[in-house]
PDB file of C-alpha atoms in Angstrom:
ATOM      1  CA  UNK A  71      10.793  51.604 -13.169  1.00 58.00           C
ATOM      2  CA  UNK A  72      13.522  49.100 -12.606  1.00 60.00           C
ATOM      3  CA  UNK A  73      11.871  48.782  -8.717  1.00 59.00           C
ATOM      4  CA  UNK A  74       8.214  48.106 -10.158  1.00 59.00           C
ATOM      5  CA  UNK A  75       9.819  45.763 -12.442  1.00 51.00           C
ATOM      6  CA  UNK A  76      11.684  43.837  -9.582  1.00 60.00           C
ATOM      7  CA  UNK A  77       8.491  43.813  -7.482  1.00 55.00           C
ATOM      8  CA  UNK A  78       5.979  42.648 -10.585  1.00 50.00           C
ATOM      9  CA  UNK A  79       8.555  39.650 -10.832  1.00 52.00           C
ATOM     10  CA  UNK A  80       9.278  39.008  -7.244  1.00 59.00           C
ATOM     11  CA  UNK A  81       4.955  38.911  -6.572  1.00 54.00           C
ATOM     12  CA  UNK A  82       4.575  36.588  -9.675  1.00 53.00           C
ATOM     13  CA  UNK A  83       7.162  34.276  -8.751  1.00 57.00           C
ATOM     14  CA  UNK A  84       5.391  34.150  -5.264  1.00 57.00           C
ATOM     15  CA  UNK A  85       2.147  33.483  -7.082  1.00 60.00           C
ATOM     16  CA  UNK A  86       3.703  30.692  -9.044  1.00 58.00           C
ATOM     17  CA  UNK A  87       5.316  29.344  -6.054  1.00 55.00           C
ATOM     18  CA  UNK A  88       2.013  29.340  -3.743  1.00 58.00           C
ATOM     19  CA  UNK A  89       0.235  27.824  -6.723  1.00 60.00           C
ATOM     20  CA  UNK A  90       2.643  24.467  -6.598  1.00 74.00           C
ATOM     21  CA  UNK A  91       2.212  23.568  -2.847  1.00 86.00           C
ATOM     22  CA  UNK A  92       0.088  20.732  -3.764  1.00 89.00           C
ATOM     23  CA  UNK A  93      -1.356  18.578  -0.893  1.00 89.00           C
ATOM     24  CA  UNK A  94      -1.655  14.874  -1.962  1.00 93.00           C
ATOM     25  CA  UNK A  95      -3.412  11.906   0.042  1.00 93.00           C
ATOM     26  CA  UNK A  96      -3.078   8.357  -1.238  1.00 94.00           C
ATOM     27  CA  UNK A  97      -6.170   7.042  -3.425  1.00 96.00           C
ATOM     28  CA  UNK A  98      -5.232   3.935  -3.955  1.00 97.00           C
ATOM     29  CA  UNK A  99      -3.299   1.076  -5.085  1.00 96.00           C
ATOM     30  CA  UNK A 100      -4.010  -1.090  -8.386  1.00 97.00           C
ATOM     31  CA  UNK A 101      -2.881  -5.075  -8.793  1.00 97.00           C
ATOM     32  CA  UNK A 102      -2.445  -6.802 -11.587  1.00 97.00           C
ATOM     33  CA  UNK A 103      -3.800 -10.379 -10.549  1.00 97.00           C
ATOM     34  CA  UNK A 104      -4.023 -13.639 -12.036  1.00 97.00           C
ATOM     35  CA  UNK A 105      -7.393 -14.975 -10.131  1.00 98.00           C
ATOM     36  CA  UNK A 106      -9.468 -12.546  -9.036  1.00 98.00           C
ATOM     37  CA  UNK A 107     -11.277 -14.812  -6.807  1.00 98.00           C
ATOM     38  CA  UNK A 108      -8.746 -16.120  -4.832  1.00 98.00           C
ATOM     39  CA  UNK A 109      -7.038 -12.839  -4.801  1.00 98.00           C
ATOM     40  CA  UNK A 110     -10.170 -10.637  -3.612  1.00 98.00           C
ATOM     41  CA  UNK A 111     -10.717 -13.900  -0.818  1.00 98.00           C
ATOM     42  CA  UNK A 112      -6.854 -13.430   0.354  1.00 98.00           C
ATOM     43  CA  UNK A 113      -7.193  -9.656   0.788  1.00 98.00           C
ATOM     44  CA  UNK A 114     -10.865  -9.873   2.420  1.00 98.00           C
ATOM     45  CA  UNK A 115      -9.984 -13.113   4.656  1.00 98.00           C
ATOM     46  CA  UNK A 116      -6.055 -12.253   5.313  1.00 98.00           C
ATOM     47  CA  UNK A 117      -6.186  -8.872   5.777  1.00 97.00           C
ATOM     48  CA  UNK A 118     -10.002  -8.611   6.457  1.00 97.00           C
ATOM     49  CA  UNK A 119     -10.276  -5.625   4.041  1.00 98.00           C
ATOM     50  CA  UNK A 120     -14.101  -4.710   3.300  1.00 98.00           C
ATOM     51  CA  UNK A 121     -15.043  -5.369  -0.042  1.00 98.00           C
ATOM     52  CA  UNK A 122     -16.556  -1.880  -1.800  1.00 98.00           C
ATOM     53  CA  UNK A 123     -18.335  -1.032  -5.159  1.00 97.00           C
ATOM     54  CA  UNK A 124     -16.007  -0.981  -8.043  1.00 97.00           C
ATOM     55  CA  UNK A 125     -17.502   1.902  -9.548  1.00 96.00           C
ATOM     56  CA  UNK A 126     -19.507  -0.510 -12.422  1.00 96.00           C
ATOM     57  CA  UNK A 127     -15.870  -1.293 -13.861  1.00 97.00           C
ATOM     58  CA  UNK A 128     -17.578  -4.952 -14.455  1.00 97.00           C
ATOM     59  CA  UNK A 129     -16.797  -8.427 -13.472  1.00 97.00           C
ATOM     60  CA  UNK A 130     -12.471  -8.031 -13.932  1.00 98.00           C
ATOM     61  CA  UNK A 131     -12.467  -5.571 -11.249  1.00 98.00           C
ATOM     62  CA  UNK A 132     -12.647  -6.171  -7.202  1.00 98.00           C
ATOM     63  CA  UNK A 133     -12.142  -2.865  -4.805  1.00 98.00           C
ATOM     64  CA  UNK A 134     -11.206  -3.127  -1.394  1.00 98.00           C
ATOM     65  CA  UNK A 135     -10.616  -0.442   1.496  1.00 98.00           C
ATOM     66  CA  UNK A 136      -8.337   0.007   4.578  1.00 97.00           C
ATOM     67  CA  UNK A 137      -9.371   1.573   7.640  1.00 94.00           C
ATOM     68  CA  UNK A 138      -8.466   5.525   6.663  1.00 95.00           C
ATOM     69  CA  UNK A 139     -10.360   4.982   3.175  1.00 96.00           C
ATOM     70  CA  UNK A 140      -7.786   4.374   1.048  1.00 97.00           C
ATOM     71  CA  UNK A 141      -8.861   1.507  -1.815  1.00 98.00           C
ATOM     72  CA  UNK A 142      -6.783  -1.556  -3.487  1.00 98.00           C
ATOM     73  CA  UNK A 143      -8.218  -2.303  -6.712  1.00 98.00           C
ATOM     74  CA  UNK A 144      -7.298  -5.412  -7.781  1.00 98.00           C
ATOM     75  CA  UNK A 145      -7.520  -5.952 -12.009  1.00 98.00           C
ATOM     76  CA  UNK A 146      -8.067  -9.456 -13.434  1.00 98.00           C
ATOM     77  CA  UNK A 147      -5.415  -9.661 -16.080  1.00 97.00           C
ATOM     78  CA  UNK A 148      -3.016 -12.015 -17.822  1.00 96.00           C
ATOM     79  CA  UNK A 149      -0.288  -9.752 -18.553  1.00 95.00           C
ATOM     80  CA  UNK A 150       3.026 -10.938 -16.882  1.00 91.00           C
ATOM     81  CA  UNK A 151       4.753  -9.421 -13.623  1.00 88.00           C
ATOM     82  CA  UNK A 152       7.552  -9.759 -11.697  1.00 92.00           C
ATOM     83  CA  UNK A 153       7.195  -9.134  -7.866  1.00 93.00           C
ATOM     84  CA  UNK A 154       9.876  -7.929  -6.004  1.00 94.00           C
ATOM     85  CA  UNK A 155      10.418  -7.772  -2.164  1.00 97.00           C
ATOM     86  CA  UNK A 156      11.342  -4.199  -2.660  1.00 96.00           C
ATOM     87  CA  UNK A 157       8.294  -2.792  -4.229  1.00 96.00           C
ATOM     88  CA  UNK A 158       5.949  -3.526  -1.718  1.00 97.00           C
ATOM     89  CA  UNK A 159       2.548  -3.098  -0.014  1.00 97.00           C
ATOM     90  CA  UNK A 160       2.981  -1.441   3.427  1.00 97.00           C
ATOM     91  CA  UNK A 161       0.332  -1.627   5.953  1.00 97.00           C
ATOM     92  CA  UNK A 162       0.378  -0.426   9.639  1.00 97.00           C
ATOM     93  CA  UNK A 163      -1.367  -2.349  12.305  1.00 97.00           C
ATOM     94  CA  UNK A 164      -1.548  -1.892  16.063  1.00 96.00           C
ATOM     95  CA  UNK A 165      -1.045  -5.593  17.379  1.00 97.00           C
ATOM     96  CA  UNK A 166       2.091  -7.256  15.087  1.00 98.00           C
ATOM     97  CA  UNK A 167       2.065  -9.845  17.758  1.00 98.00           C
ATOM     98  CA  UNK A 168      -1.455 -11.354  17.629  1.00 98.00           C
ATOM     99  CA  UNK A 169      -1.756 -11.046  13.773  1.00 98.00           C
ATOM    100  CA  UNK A 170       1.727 -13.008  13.212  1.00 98.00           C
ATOM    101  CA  UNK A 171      -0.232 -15.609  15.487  1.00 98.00           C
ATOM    102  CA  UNK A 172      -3.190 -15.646  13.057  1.00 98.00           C
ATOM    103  CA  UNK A 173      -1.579 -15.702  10.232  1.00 98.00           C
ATOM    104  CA  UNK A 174       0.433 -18.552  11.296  1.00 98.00           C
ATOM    105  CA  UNK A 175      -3.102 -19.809  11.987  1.00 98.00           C
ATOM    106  CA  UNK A 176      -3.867 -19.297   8.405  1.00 97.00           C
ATOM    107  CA  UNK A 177      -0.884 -20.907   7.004  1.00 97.00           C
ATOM    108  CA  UNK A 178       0.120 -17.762   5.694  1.00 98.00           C
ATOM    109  CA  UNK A 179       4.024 -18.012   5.635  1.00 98.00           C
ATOM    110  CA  UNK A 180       5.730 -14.968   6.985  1.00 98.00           C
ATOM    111  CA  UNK A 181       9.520 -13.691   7.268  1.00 98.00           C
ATOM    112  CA  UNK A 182      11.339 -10.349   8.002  1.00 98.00           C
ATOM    113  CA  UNK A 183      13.689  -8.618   5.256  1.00 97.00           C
ATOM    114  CA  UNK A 184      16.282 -10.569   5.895  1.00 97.00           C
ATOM    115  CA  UNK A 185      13.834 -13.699   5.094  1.00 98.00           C
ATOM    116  CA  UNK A 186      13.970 -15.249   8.375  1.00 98.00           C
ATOM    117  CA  UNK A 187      10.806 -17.329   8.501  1.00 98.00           C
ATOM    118  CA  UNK A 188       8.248 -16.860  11.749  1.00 98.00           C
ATOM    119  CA  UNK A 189       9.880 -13.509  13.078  1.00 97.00           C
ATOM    120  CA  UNK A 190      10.290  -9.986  12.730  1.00 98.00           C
ATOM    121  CA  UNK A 191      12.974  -7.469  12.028  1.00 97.00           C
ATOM    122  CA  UNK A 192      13.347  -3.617  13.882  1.00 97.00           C
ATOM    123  CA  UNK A 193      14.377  -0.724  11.466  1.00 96.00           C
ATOM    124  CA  UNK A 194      16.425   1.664  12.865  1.00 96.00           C
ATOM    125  CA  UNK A 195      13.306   4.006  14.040  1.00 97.00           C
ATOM    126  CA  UNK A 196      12.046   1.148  16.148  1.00 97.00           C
ATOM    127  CA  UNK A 197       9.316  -0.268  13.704  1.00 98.00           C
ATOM    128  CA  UNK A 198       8.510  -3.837  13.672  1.00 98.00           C
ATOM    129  CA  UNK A 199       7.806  -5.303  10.278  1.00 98.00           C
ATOM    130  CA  UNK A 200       7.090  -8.569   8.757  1.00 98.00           C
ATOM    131  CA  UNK A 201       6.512  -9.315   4.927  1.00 98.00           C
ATOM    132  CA  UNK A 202       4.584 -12.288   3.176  1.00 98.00           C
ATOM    133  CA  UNK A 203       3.067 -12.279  -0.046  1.00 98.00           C
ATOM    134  CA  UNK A 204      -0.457 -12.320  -1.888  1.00 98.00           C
ATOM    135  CA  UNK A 205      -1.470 -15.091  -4.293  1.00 97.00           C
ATOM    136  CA  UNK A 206       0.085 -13.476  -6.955  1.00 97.00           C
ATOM    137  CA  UNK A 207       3.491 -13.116  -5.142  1.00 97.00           C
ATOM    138  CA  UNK A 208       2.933  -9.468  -4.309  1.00 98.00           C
ATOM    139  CA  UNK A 209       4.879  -8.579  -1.540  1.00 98.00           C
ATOM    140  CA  UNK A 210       3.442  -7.037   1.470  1.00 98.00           C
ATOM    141  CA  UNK A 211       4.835  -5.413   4.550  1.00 98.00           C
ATOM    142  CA  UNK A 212       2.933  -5.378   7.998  1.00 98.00           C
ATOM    143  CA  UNK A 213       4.474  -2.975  10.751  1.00 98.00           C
ATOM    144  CA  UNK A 214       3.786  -1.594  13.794  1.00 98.00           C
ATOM    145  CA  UNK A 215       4.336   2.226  12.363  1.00 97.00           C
ATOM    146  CA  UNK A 216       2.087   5.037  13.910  1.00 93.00           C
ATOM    147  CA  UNK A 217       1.046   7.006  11.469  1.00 81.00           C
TER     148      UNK A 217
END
């Protein structure tokens, strides 16, 4: 009895166990923005996202989407924020070089994280990254990861 007892347990355990091996992919980020326009014309201009169908959310609402699908929805709203450097958008790209050259085209200020202006900074795992921020002072990170 004791045996059937011990096996009853160990199999629901197991079943428990497979049943939390959840697989997640990234959706999407939301922004709270100030001006929509001028936010959805940084995002589709700047970082040449393609503008996509906000699902009939209205006029407060502008979707966007990187390469591999996933969607920034940027949200009209007044409510205050406080951007931080350390909470940050993260995109890949495969040529840092040439799009530090447009943005400095574009008079889009860049720095590293140490906030040296113009240049870039290697982590430890041989990434290049650069940070500048949105209209809204959102921080964003562009790096030469391969994902």
């Amino acid at each position: 009895m004791k045996y059937i007892f011990i096996t009853l347990l160990t199999l629901l355990t197991m079943q428990i166990a497979a049943a939390q091996e959840f697989k997640f992919n990234k959706d999407h980020d939301a922004l709270l923005v100030k001006d929509l326009e001028k936010s959805a014309q940084f995002y589709a201009e700047v970082l040449g996202l393609k503008e996509i169908d906000n699902a009939g959310l209205g006029p407060k609402f502008r979707w966007f989407e990187l390469e591999n699908k996933v969607q920034i929805h940027l949200i009209e709203s007044s409510e205050q924020f406080t951007p931080h450097k350390g909470v940050h958008l993260a995109l890949n790209i495969d040529d840092l070089e040439n799009y530090m050259q447009f943005l400095k085209e574009a008079n889009v200020p860049f720095e590293n994280w140490q906030g040296e202006k113009n240049t870039t900074n290697t982590r430890p795992d041989g990434v290049k990254q650069i940070y500048f921020t949105d209209p809204d002072g959102y921080w964003i990170e562009v790096n030469t990861n391969k994902l």
